[in-house]
Amino acid sequence: AQSVSQHNHHVILSEAASLELGCNYSYGGTVNLFWYVQYPGQHLQLLLKYFSGDPLVKGIKGFEAEFIKSKFSFNLRKPSVQWSDTAEYFCAVRPSNTGKLIFGQGTTLQVKP
Amino acid sequence: EAQVTQNPRYLITVTGKKLTVTCSQNMNHEYMSWYRQDPGLGLRQIYYSMNVEVTDKGDVPEGYKVSRKEKRNFPLILESPSPNQTSLYFCASSSGTYYEQYFGPGTRLTVT
């Protein structure tokens, strides 16, 4: 069965530290990839997405992610986190030509001021 | 304002009492979907709809029903709720499967 795995469940960083959140998926075909963020008490919102082309994609608020097809990975990065980045982050994968969207378990990021 | 709305936002009910959670979007989106969010499990897709009268199962459809009679609405029906359906439910919509999904505010359901 298709699945998405986020390696880190809870990450604590100090402001200005660099961030990398891992995401791996199990599906052999073409996929679309997403990172969503859920700030405390708010809706999920899209950070960035990959459909095709340049495997390094940039999103909002200084986030970026790199798709490495050979590793089935789509890791999220940010060079310098801020206290306002405290949130839960979800990786999601959509197998091509389906309406399914499969989420990872989520990573809670806590940034200490 | 473009948005996805869900009602009710909070609901406490008893086992076996049928309930419906409504979802409505004002963006003329073709695609709509329901998810449940549980601690440590992330979001899991319950059902989705590619267009009016077209629905399909997600990963956890058991115990749920949906209908898509009109484009803007996609209600989630629990015919006989059970305690294991206690969860946070999100509705989402998008222009199509190739586009980002816009999420509603969530409905927190407790079944006792």
PDB file of C-alpha atoms in Angstrom:
ATOM      1  CA  ALA A   1       0.000   0.000   0.000  1.00  0.00           C
ATOM      2  CA  GLN A   2       1.117   3.537  -0.644  1.00  0.00           C
ATOM      3  CA  SER A   3       2.459   5.324   2.407  1.00  0.00           C
ATOM      4  CA  VAL A   4       4.296   8.454   3.460  1.00  0.00           C
ATOM      5  CA  SER A   5       6.772   8.490   6.303  1.00  0.00           C
ATOM      6  CA  GLN A   6       8.011  11.535   8.172  1.00  0.00           C
ATOM      7  CA  HIS A   7      11.056  10.633  10.206  1.00  0.00           C
ATOM      8  CA  ASN A   8      10.904  13.305  12.849  1.00  0.00           C
ATOM      9  CA  HIS A   9       7.815  13.482  15.012  1.00  0.00           C
ATOM     10  CA  HIS A  10       8.876  16.318  17.264  1.00  0.00           C
ATOM     11  CA  VAL A  11      11.673  18.774  16.563  1.00  0.00           C
ATOM     12  CA  ILE A  12      12.859  21.519  18.904  1.00  0.00           C
ATOM     13  CA  LEU A  13      15.145  24.236  17.558  1.00  0.00           C
ATOM     14  CA  SER A  14      16.402  27.604  18.637  1.00  0.00           C
ATOM     15  CA  GLU A  15      15.734  30.639  16.474  1.00  0.00           C
ATOM     16  CA  ALA A  16      18.170  31.011  13.565  1.00  0.00           C
ATOM     17  CA  ALA A  17      18.930  27.288  13.506  1.00  0.00           C
ATOM     18  CA  SER A  18      18.612  25.453  10.212  1.00  0.00           C
ATOM     19  CA  LEU A  19      15.754  23.049   9.635  1.00  0.00           C
ATOM     20  CA  GLU A  20      15.433  19.872   7.639  1.00  0.00           C
ATOM     21  CA  LEU A  21      12.376  17.640   7.901  1.00  0.00           C
ATOM     22  CA  GLY A  22      12.493  14.276   6.220  1.00  0.00           C
ATOM     23  CA  CYS A  23       9.753  12.785   4.072  1.00  0.00           C
ATOM     24  CA  ASN A  24       9.834   9.477   2.205  1.00  0.00           C
ATOM     25  CA  TYR A  25       7.069   7.805   0.266  1.00  0.00           C
ATOM     26  CA  SER A  26       6.427   4.370  -1.113  1.00  0.00           C
ATOM     27  CA  TYR A  27       5.002   4.460  -4.621  1.00  0.00           C
ATOM     28  CA  GLY A  28       6.774   3.468  -7.777  1.00  0.00           C
ATOM     29  CA  GLY A  29       4.947   5.661 -10.257  1.00  0.00           C
ATOM     30  CA  THR A  30       4.691   9.365 -10.941  1.00  0.00           C
ATOM     31  CA  VAL A  31       3.692  11.471  -7.977  1.00  0.00           C
ATOM     32  CA  ASN A  32       2.891  15.024  -7.027  1.00  0.00           C
ATOM     33  CA  LEU A  33       4.368  16.146  -3.719  1.00  0.00           C
ATOM     34  CA  PHE A  34       3.257  18.688  -1.162  1.00  0.00           C
ATOM     35  CA  TRP A  35       4.211  20.162   2.175  1.00  0.00           C
ATOM     36  CA  TYR A  36       1.418  21.637   4.267  1.00  0.00           C
ATOM     37  CA  VAL A  37       1.707  23.570   7.516  1.00  0.00           C
ATOM     38  CA  GLN A  38      -0.800  23.861  10.345  1.00  0.00           C
ATOM     39  CA  TYR A  39      -0.159  26.765  12.700  1.00  0.00           C
ATOM     40  CA  PRO A  40      -1.747  26.470  16.141  1.00  0.00           C
ATOM     41  CA  GLY A  41      -5.497  26.900  15.871  1.00  0.00           C
ATOM     42  CA  GLN A  42      -5.434  27.481  12.115  1.00  0.00           C
ATOM     43  CA  HIS A  43      -6.316  25.675   8.885  1.00  0.00           C
ATOM     44  CA  LEU A  44      -3.812  23.619   6.970  1.00  0.00           C
ATOM     45  CA  GLN A  45      -2.168  25.717   4.310  1.00  0.00           C
ATOM     46  CA  LEU A  46       0.157  24.890   1.467  1.00  0.00           C
ATOM     47  CA  LEU A  47       3.858  25.614   1.915  1.00  0.00           C
ATOM     48  CA  LEU A  48       5.049  24.313  -1.432  1.00  0.00           C
ATOM     49  CA  LYS A  49       4.426  21.693  -4.090  1.00  0.00           C
ATOM     50  CA  TYR A  50       6.246  19.724  -6.734  1.00  0.00           C
ATOM     51  CA  PHE A  51       4.636  18.558  -9.961  1.00  0.00           C
ATOM     52  CA  SER A  52       7.454  18.402 -12.492  1.00  0.00           C
ATOM     53  CA  GLY A  53      10.605  20.176 -13.636  1.00  0.00           C
ATOM     54  CA  ASP A  54      13.236  21.546 -11.275  1.00  0.00           C
ATOM     55  CA  PRO A  55      13.373  19.178  -8.295  1.00  0.00           C
ATOM     56  CA  LEU A  56      14.271  22.052  -5.977  1.00  0.00           C
ATOM     57  CA  VAL A  57      11.109  23.966  -5.228  1.00  0.00           C
ATOM     58  CA  LYS A  58      10.688  27.126  -3.241  1.00  0.00           C
ATOM     59  CA  GLY A  59       7.636  27.922  -1.182  1.00  0.00           C
ATOM     60  CA  ILE A  60       6.336  30.596   1.086  1.00  0.00           C
ATOM     61  CA  LYS A  61       8.129  32.010   4.116  1.00  0.00           C
ATOM     62  CA  GLY A  62      11.591  30.940   2.973  1.00  0.00           C
ATOM     63  CA  PHE A  63      10.899  27.212   2.852  1.00  0.00           C
ATOM     64  CA  GLU A  64      12.214  24.967   0.112  1.00  0.00           C
ATOM     65  CA  ALA A  65      12.137  21.265  -0.630  1.00  0.00           C
ATOM     66  CA  GLU A  66      14.106  18.929  -2.843  1.00  0.00           C
ATOM     67  CA  PHE A  67      12.618  15.978  -4.676  1.00  0.00           C
ATOM     68  CA  ILE A  68      15.087  13.113  -5.027  1.00  0.00           C
ATOM     69  CA  LYS A  69      13.352  10.536  -7.161  1.00  0.00           C
ATOM     70  CA  SER A  70      15.933   7.793  -6.612  1.00  0.00           C
ATOM     71  CA  LYS A  71      15.447   8.065  -2.863  1.00  0.00           C
ATOM     72  CA  PHE A  72      11.662   8.576  -2.966  1.00  0.00           C
ATOM     73  CA  SER A  73      12.235  11.613  -0.777  1.00  0.00           C
ATOM     74  CA  PHE A  74      10.938  15.168  -0.543  1.00  0.00           C
ATOM     75  CA  ASN A  75      12.692  16.830   2.382  1.00  0.00           C
ATOM     76  CA  LEU A  76      11.714  20.263   3.623  1.00  0.00           C
ATOM     77  CA  ARG A  77      14.387  22.821   4.506  1.00  0.00           C
ATOM     78  CA  LYS A  78      14.727  26.312   5.854  1.00  0.00           C
ATOM     79  CA  PRO A  79      18.116  27.931   6.485  1.00  0.00           C
ATOM     80  CA  SER A  80      17.083  29.955   9.531  1.00  0.00           C
ATOM     81  CA  VAL A  81      13.898  29.291  11.493  1.00  0.00           C
ATOM     82  CA  GLN A  82      11.895  31.865  13.393  1.00  0.00           C
ATOM     83  CA  TRP A  83       9.697  31.546  16.452  1.00  0.00           C
ATOM     84  CA  SER A  84       6.683  32.043  14.141  1.00  0.00           C
ATOM     85  CA  ASP A  85       7.550  28.801  12.340  1.00  0.00           C
ATOM     86  CA  THR A  86       6.305  26.851  15.345  1.00  0.00           C
ATOM     87  CA  ALA A  87       3.651  24.588  13.801  1.00  0.00           C
ATOM     88  CA  GLU A  88       2.887  21.094  12.623  1.00  0.00           C
ATOM     89  CA  TYR A  89       4.215  20.154   9.193  1.00  0.00           C
ATOM     90  CA  PHE A  90       2.748  17.523   6.921  1.00  0.00           C
ATOM     91  CA  CYS A  91       4.201  15.928   3.838  1.00  0.00           C
ATOM     92  CA  ALA A  92       1.652  14.621   1.324  1.00  0.00           C
ATOM     93  CA  VAL A  93       1.869  12.582  -1.853  1.00  0.00           C
ATOM     94  CA  ARG A  94      -0.633  12.249  -4.675  1.00  0.00           C
ATOM     95  CA  PRO A  95      -0.099   9.299  -6.992  1.00  0.00           C
ATOM     96  CA  SER A  96      -0.547  10.604 -10.502  1.00  0.00           C
ATOM     97  CA  ASN A  97      -3.940  10.177 -12.129  1.00  0.00           C
ATOM     98  CA  THR A  98      -5.766   9.594  -8.862  1.00  0.00           C
ATOM     99  CA  GLY A  99      -7.738  11.774  -6.511  1.00  0.00           C
ATOM    100  CA  LYS A 100      -6.042  10.269  -3.487  1.00  0.00           C
ATOM    101  CA  LEU A 101      -3.828  12.376  -1.253  1.00  0.00           C
ATOM    102  CA  ILE A 102      -1.731  10.488   1.287  1.00  0.00           C
ATOM    103  CA  PHE A 103      -0.340  12.356   4.271  1.00  0.00           C
ATOM    104  CA  GLY A 104       2.546  11.567   6.549  1.00  0.00           C
ATOM    105  CA  GLN A 105       2.125  11.443  10.302  1.00  0.00           C
ATOM    106  CA  GLY A 106       3.213  15.041  10.731  1.00  0.00           C
ATOM    107  CA  THR A 107       6.167  16.708  12.463  1.00  0.00           C
ATOM    108  CA  THR A 108       5.655  19.144  15.295  1.00  0.00           C
ATOM    109  CA  LEU A 109       8.246  21.911  15.166  1.00  0.00           C
ATOM    110  CA  GLN A 110       8.835  24.004  18.246  1.00  0.00           C
ATOM    111  CA  VAL A 111      11.115  27.013  17.837  1.00  0.00           C
ATOM    112  CA  LYS A 112      12.458  28.531  21.023  1.00  0.00           C
ATOM    113  CA  PRO A 113      13.006  32.313  20.995  1.00  0.00           C
TER     114      PRO A 113
ATOM    115  CA  GLU B   1     -13.875  35.709   0.510  1.00  0.00           C
ATOM    116  CA  ALA B   2     -12.848  32.349  -0.928  1.00  0.00           C
ATOM    117  CA  GLN B   3     -13.319  29.714   1.696  1.00  0.00           C
ATOM    118  CA  VAL B   4     -14.318  26.236   2.733  1.00  0.00           C
ATOM    119  CA  THR B   5     -16.833  26.137   5.558  1.00  0.00           C
ATOM    120  CA  GLN B   6     -17.762  23.245   7.809  1.00  0.00           C
ATOM    121  CA  ASN B   7     -20.629  22.846  10.250  1.00  0.00           C
ATOM    122  CA  PRO B   8     -20.758  22.157  13.049  1.00  0.00           C
ATOM    123  CA  ARG B   9     -17.297  23.037  14.319  1.00  0.00           C
ATOM    124  CA  TYR B  10     -17.730  20.982  17.477  1.00  0.00           C
ATOM    125  CA  LEU B  11     -20.053  18.070  18.088  1.00  0.00           C
ATOM    126  CA  ILE B  12     -20.512  15.656  20.949  1.00  0.00           C
ATOM    127  CA  THR B  13     -22.864  12.772  20.268  1.00  0.00           C
ATOM    128  CA  VAL B  14     -23.681   9.254  21.384  1.00  0.00           C
ATOM    129  CA  THR B  15     -22.990   5.935  19.762  1.00  0.00           C
ATOM    130  CA  GLY B  16     -25.445   5.064  17.018  1.00  0.00           C
ATOM    131  CA  LYS B  17     -27.052   8.468  16.536  1.00  0.00           C
ATOM    132  CA  LYS B  18     -26.819   9.419  12.866  1.00  0.00           C
ATOM    133  CA  LEU B  19     -25.111  12.687  12.106  1.00  0.00           C
ATOM    134  CA  THR B  20     -24.072  14.806   9.139  1.00  0.00           C
ATOM    135  CA  VAL B  21     -21.166  17.210   8.913  1.00  0.00           C
ATOM    136  CA  THR B  22     -21.652  19.720   6.143  1.00  0.00           C
ATOM    137  CA  CYS B  23     -18.942  21.129   3.899  1.00  0.00           C
ATOM    138  CA  SER B  24     -19.405  23.956   1.453  1.00  0.00           C
ATOM    139  CA  GLN B  25     -17.000  25.845  -0.802  1.00  0.00           C
ATOM    140  CA  ASN B  26     -17.569  29.061  -2.747  1.00  0.00           C
ATOM    141  CA  MET B  27     -14.702  28.709  -5.238  1.00  0.00           C
ATOM    142  CA  ASN B  28     -16.509  26.615  -7.853  1.00  0.00           C
ATOM    143  CA  HIS B  29     -14.016  23.825  -7.236  1.00  0.00           C
ATOM    144  CA  GLU B  30     -14.554  20.481  -8.900  1.00  0.00           C
ATOM    145  CA  TYR B  31     -12.619  18.397  -6.395  1.00  0.00           C
ATOM    146  CA  MET B  32     -13.596  17.940  -2.751  1.00  0.00           C
ATOM    147  CA  SER B  33     -12.338  15.600  -0.080  1.00  0.00           C
ATOM    148  CA  TRP B  34     -12.769  14.587   3.550  1.00  0.00           C
ATOM    149  CA  TYR B  35      -9.985  13.724   5.996  1.00  0.00           C
ATOM    150  CA  ARG B  36      -9.713  12.757   9.602  1.00  0.00           C
ATOM    151  CA  GLN B  37      -6.783  13.794  11.753  1.00  0.00           C
ATOM    152  CA  ASP B  38      -5.682  11.680  14.688  1.00  0.00           C
ATOM    153  CA  PRO B  39      -2.597  12.162  16.897  1.00  0.00           C
ATOM    154  CA  GLY B  40       0.403  10.316  15.533  1.00  0.00           C
ATOM    155  CA  LEU B  41      -1.431   9.284  12.362  1.00  0.00           C
ATOM    156  CA  GLY B  42      -1.541  12.556  10.462  1.00  0.00           C
ATOM    157  CA  LEU B  43      -4.441  13.100   8.083  1.00  0.00           C
ATOM    158  CA  ARG B  44      -6.118  10.147   6.451  1.00  0.00           C
ATOM    159  CA  GLN B  45      -8.412  10.516   3.493  1.00  0.00           C
ATOM    160  CA  ILE B  46     -11.946   9.229   3.959  1.00  0.00           C
ATOM    161  CA  TYR B  47     -13.638   9.981   0.634  1.00  0.00           C
ATOM    162  CA  TYR B  48     -13.078  12.282  -2.280  1.00  0.00           C
ATOM    163  CA  SER B  49     -15.114  13.573  -5.181  1.00  0.00           C
ATOM    164  CA  MET B  50     -13.742  14.547  -8.567  1.00  0.00           C
ATOM    165  CA  ASN B  51     -17.008  16.200  -9.608  1.00  0.00           C
ATOM    166  CA  VAL B  52     -20.767  16.170  -9.081  1.00  0.00           C
ATOM    167  CA  GLU B  53     -22.106  12.641  -8.637  1.00  0.00           C
ATOM    168  CA  VAL B  54     -18.551  11.231  -8.737  1.00  0.00           C
ATOM    169  CA  THR B  55     -17.198   9.968  -5.422  1.00  0.00           C
ATOM    170  CA  ASP B  56     -14.520   7.465  -4.477  1.00  0.00           C
ATOM    171  CA  LYS B  57     -13.065   5.890  -1.370  1.00  0.00           C
ATOM    172  CA  GLY B  58      -9.954   7.116   0.310  1.00  0.00           C
ATOM    173  CA  ASP B  59      -7.906   5.100   2.770  1.00  0.00           C
ATOM    174  CA  VAL B  60     -10.392   4.941   5.666  1.00  0.00           C
ATOM    175  CA  PRO B  61     -13.959   4.951   4.260  1.00  0.00           C
ATOM    176  CA  GLU B  62     -15.492   2.403   6.648  1.00  0.00           C
ATOM    177  CA  GLY B  63     -18.361   3.822   8.679  1.00  0.00           C
ATOM    178  CA  TYR B  64     -18.764   6.922   6.506  1.00  0.00           C
ATOM    179  CA  LYS B  65     -20.899   7.965   3.561  1.00  0.00           C
ATOM    180  CA  VAL B  66     -20.750  10.976   1.298  1.00  0.00           C
ATOM    181  CA  SER B  67     -22.785  12.491  -1.470  1.00  0.00           C
ATOM    182  CA  ARG B  68     -22.079  15.121  -4.097  1.00  0.00           C
ATOM    183  CA  LYS B  69     -25.372  16.315  -5.518  1.00  0.00           C
ATOM    184  CA  GLU B  70     -24.177  19.833  -6.209  1.00  0.00           C
ATOM    185  CA  LYS B  71     -20.762  21.268  -6.848  1.00  0.00           C
ATOM    186  CA  ARG B  72     -20.436  23.417  -3.758  1.00  0.00           C
ATOM    187  CA  ASN B  73     -21.491  20.884  -1.107  1.00  0.00           C
ATOM    188  CA  PHE B  74     -19.949  17.623   0.057  1.00  0.00           C
ATOM    189  CA  PRO B  75     -21.551  16.381   3.287  1.00  0.00           C
ATOM    190  CA  LEU B  76     -20.035  13.623   5.399  1.00  0.00           C
ATOM    191  CA  ILE B  77     -22.558  11.228   6.909  1.00  0.00           C
ATOM    192  CA  LEU B  78     -22.023   8.907   9.841  1.00  0.00           C
ATOM    193  CA  GLU B  79     -24.985   6.545   9.848  1.00  0.00           C
ATOM    194  CA  SER B  80     -24.120   4.898  13.159  1.00  0.00           C
ATOM    195  CA  PRO B  81     -21.203   6.661  14.823  1.00  0.00           C
ATOM    196  CA  SER B  82     -18.904   4.734  17.127  1.00  0.00           C
ATOM    197  CA  PRO B  83     -16.297   5.945  19.644  1.00  0.00           C
ATOM    198  CA  ASN B  84     -13.443   5.102  17.251  1.00  0.00           C
ATOM    199  CA  GLN B  85     -14.769   7.830  14.962  1.00  0.00           C
ATOM    200  CA  THR B  86     -13.927  10.450  17.570  1.00  0.00           C
ATOM    201  CA  SER B  87     -11.552  12.659  15.630  1.00  0.00           C
ATOM    202  CA  LEU B  88     -10.871  16.013  13.998  1.00  0.00           C
ATOM    203  CA  TYR B  89     -12.386  16.137  10.517  1.00  0.00           C
ATOM    204  CA  PHE B  90     -11.289  18.369   7.671  1.00  0.00           C
ATOM    205  CA  CYS B  91     -12.963  19.075   4.375  1.00  0.00           C
ATOM    206  CA  ALA B  92     -10.898  20.364   1.461  1.00  0.00           C
ATOM    207  CA  SER B  93     -11.462  21.488  -2.105  1.00  0.00           C
ATOM    208  CA  SER B  94      -9.406  22.305  -5.168  1.00  0.00           C
ATOM    209  CA  SER B  95      -9.784  23.237  -8.827  1.00  0.00           C
ATOM    210  CA  GLY B  96      -8.703  19.740  -9.727  1.00  0.00           C
ATOM    211  CA  THR B  97      -6.362  17.035  -8.571  1.00  0.00           C
ATOM    212  CA  TYR B  98      -3.381  18.938  -9.992  1.00  0.00           C
ATOM    213  CA  TYR B  99      -3.953  21.918  -7.762  1.00  0.00           C
ATOM    214  CA  GLU B 100      -3.449  22.630  -4.096  1.00  0.00           C
ATOM    215  CA  GLN B 101      -6.272  21.830  -1.729  1.00  0.00           C
ATOM    216  CA  TYR B 102      -7.890  24.493   0.416  1.00  0.00           C
ATOM    217  CA  PHE B 103      -8.883  23.236   3.823  1.00  0.00           C
ATOM    218  CA  GLY B 104     -11.818  24.063   6.028  1.00  0.00           C
ATOM    219  CA  PRO B 105     -11.438  24.947   9.711  1.00  0.00           C
ATOM    220  CA  GLY B 106     -12.152  21.453  10.962  1.00  0.00           C
ATOM    221  CA  THR B 107     -14.923  19.743  12.919  1.00  0.00           C
ATOM    222  CA  ARG B 108     -14.052  18.167  16.245  1.00  0.00           C
ATOM    223  CA  LEU B 109     -16.323  15.177  16.781  1.00  0.00           C
ATOM    224  CA  THR B 110     -16.610  13.232  20.017  1.00  0.00           C
ATOM    225  CA  VAL B 111     -18.656  10.035  20.100  1.00  0.00           C
ATOM    226  CA  THR B 112     -19.411   8.671  23.577  1.00  0.00           C
TER     227      THR B 112
END
